Coordinates of C-alpha atoms in Angstrom, one line a residue:
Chain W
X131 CA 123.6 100.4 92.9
X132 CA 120.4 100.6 94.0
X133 CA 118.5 97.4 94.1
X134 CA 114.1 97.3 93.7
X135 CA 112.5 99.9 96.2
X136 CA 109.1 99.2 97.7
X137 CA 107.0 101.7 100.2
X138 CA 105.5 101.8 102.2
X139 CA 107.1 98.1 104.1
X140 CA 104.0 98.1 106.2
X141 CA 100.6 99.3 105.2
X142 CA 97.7 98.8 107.9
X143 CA 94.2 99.6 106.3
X144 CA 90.6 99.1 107.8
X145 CA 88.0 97.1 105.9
X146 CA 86.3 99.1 102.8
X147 CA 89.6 101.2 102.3
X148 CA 92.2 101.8 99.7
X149 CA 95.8 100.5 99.4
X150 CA 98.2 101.8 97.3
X151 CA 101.6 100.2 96.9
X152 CA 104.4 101.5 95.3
X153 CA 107.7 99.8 93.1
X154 CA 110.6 101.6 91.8
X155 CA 112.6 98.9 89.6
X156 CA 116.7 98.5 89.8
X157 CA 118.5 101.1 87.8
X158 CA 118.2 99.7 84.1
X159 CA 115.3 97.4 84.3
X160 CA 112.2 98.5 82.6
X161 CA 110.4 95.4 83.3
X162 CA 108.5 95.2 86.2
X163 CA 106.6 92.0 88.0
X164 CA 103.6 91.8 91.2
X165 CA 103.8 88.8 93.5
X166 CA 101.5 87.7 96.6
X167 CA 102.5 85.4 99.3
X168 CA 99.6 84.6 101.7
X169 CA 100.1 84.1 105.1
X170 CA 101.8 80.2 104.9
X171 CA 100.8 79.7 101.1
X172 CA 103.8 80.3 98.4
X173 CA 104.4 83.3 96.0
X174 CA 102.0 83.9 93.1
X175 CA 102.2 85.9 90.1
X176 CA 100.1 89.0 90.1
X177 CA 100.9 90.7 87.0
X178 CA 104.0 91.9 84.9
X179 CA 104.4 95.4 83.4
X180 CA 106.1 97.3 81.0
X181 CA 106.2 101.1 80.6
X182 CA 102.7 102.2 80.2
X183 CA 102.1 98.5 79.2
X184 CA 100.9 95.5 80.8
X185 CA 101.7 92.4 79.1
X186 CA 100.0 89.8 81.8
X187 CA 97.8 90.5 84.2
X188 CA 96.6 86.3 84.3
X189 CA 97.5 86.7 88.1
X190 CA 95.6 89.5 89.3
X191 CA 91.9 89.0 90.7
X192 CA 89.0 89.7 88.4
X193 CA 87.8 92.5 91.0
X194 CA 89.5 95.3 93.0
X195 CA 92.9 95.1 92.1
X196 CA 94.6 97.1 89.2
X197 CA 98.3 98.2 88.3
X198 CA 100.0 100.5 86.8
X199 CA 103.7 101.4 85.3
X200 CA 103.3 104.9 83.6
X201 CA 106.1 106.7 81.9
X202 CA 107.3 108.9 84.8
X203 CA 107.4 107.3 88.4
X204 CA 107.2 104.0 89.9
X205 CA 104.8 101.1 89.4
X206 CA 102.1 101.2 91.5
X207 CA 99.5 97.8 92.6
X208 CA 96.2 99.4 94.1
X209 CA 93.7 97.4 95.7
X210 CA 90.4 99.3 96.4
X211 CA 87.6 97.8 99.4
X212 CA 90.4 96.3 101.0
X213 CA 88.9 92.5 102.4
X214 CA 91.0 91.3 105.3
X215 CA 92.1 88.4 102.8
X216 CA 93.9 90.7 101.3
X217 CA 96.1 90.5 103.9
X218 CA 99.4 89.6 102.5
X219 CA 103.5 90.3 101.7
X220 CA 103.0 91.5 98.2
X221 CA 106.7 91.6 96.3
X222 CA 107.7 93.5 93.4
X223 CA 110.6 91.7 91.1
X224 CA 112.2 93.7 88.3
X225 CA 114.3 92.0 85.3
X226 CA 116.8 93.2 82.6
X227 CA 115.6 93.0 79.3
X228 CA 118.4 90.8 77.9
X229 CA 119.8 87.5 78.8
X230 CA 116.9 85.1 81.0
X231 CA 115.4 87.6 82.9
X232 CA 116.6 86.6 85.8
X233 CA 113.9 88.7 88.6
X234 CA 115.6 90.9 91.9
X235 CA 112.9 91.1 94.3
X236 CA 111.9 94.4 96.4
X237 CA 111.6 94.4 100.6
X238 CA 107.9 93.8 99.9
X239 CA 104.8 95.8 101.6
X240 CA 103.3 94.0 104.3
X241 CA 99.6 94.4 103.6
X242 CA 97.4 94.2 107.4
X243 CA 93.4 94.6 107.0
X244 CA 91.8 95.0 109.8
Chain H
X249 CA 99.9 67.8 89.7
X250 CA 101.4 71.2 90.6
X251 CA 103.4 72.9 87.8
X252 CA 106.2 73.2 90.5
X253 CA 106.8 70.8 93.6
X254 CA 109.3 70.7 96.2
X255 CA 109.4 68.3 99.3
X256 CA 108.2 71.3 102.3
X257 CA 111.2 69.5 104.8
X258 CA 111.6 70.9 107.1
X259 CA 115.7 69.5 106.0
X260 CA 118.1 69.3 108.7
X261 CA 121.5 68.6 107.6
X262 CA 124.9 69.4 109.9
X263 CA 126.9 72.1 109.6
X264 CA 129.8 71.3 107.0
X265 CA 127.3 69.2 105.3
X266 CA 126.2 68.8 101.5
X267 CA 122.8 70.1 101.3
X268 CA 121.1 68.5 98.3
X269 CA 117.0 70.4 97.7
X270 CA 115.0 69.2 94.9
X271 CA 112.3 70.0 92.8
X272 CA 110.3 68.8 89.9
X273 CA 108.0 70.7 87.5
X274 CA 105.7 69.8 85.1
X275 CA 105.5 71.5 81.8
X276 CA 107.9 70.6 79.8
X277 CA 108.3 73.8 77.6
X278 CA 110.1 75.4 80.6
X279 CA 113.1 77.4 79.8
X280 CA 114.3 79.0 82.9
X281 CA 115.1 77.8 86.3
X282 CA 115.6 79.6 89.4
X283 CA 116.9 79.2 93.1
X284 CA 115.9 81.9 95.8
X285 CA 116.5 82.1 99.4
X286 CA 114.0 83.6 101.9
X287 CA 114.5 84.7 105.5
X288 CA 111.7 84.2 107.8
X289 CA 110.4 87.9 107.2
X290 CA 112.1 88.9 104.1
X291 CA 111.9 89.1 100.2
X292 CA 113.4 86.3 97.8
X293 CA 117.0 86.8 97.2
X294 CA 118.2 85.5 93.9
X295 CA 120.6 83.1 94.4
X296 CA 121.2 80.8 90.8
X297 CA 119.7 80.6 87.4
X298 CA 120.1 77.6 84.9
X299 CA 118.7 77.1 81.5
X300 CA 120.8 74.5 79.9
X301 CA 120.6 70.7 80.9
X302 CA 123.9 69.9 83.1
X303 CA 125.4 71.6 86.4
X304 CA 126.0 75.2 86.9
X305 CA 128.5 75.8 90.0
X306 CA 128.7 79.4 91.8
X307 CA 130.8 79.8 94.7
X308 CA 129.6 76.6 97.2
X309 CA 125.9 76.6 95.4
X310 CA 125.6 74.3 92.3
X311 CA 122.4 74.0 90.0
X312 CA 121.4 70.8 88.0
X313 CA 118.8 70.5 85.5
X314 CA 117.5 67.8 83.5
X315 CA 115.4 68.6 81.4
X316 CA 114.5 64.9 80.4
X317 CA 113.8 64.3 84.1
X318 CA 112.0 67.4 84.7
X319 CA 114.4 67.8 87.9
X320 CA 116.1 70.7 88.9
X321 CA 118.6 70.4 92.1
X322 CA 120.3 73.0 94.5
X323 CA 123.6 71.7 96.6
X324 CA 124.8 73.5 99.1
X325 CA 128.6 72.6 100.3
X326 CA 130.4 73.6 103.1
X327 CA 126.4 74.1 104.9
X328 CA 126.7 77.0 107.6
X329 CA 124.1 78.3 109.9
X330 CA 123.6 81.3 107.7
X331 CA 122.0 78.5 105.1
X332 CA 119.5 78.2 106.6
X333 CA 116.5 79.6 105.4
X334 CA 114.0 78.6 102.7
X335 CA 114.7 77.9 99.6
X336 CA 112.3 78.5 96.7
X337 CA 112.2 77.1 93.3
X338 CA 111.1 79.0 90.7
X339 CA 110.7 78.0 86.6
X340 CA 109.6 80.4 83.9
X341 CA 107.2 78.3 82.5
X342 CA 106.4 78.8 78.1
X343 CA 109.3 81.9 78.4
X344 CA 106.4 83.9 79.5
X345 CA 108.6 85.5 82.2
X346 CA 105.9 85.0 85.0
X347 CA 107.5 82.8 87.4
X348 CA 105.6 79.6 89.3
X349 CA 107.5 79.0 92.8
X350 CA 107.1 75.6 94.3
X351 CA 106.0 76.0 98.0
X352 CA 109.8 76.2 99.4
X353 CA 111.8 73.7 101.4
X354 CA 112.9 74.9 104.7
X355 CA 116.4 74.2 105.7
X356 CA 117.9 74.4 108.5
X357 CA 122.1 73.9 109.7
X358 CA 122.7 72.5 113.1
X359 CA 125.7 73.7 114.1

């Protein structure tokens, strides 16, 4: 039973670039969540998705970032001109849709600016 | 006053030991309550969940919420070294299923 897939685990991008990042929920879950955890700072909501939906993006910055969870594939978090305070472990959770809603976290993408 | 606080430790308790981590929130239309673990290096693993006022015991873990109190507990019996780690609180604040994590107590199990 596969649990939440992330890829790549480590992503080095130069200033000005693109960074994709890629979530494949557990088998069953159709709900999918974004978190950030700065270097010595705790976990922070990004944004939480549905299929082809997002229902709360409160977390995500105003500028650069965006996300995704289309029909077919995985969920993808895309930050364009990359700043090196981007830098960052950025988790995906995924949840049933019954019971609380209890969230499995991914292996996270490390995120390295440089 | 952050939505979710716990005391940073670091907590040293001896192997064999009860470890007792605590944490407070602050809205009180929280629903959902939530212990992870986290390896130096790694993602959150899920360990409890508790939603109803009382104790909630799983293997040597137990949860405790009260909701009055706005106080959610994690003990840890029988400590072993493989404890420690740090342990994140996490509480679904408004059901909105966007967690807020209080910034984690470190614990560690002297052997």
């Amino acid at each position: 039973n596969a649990g939440v897939m992330q890829n790549p685990r480590h992503l080095v991008r130069r200033r000005g670039q693109e960074a994709r990042l890629r979530c494949s929920p557990m088998k069953g879950h159709s709900h999918v969540y974004w978190y950030r955890q700065l270097p010595e700072e705790g976990l922070k909501f990004m944004v939480y998705l549905q299929k082809e939906n997002i229902i709360d993006e409160s977390g995500m910055p105003k500028e650069r970032f965006s996300a995704e969870f289309p029909k077919e594939g995985p969920s993808i978090l895309r930050i364009q001109q990359v700043v090196r305070g981007d830098s960052a472990a950025y988790f995906c959770a995924s949840s049933p849709q019954r019971g609380v809603w209890e969230q499995y976290f991914g292996p996270g993408t490390r995120l390295t600016v440089t | 006053q952050k939505e979710v606080e716990q005391n940073s430790g670091p907590l040293s308790v001896p192997e064999g030991a009860i470890a007792s981590l605590n944490c407070t929130y602050s809205d009180r239309g929280s629903q959902s309550f939530f212990w992870y673990r986290q390896y130096s290096g790694k993602s959150p693993e899920l360990i409890m969940f508790i939603y109803s006022n009382g104790d909630k015991e799983d293997g040597r873990f137990t949860a405790q919420l009260n909701k009055a109190s706005q106080y959610v507990s994690l003990l840890i019996r029988d400590s072993q070294p493989s404890d420690s780690a740090t342990y994140l609180c996490a509480v679904d604040i408004q059901g909105a299923q966007k967690l807020v994590f209080g910034q984690g107590t470190r614990l560690t199990i002297n052997p």
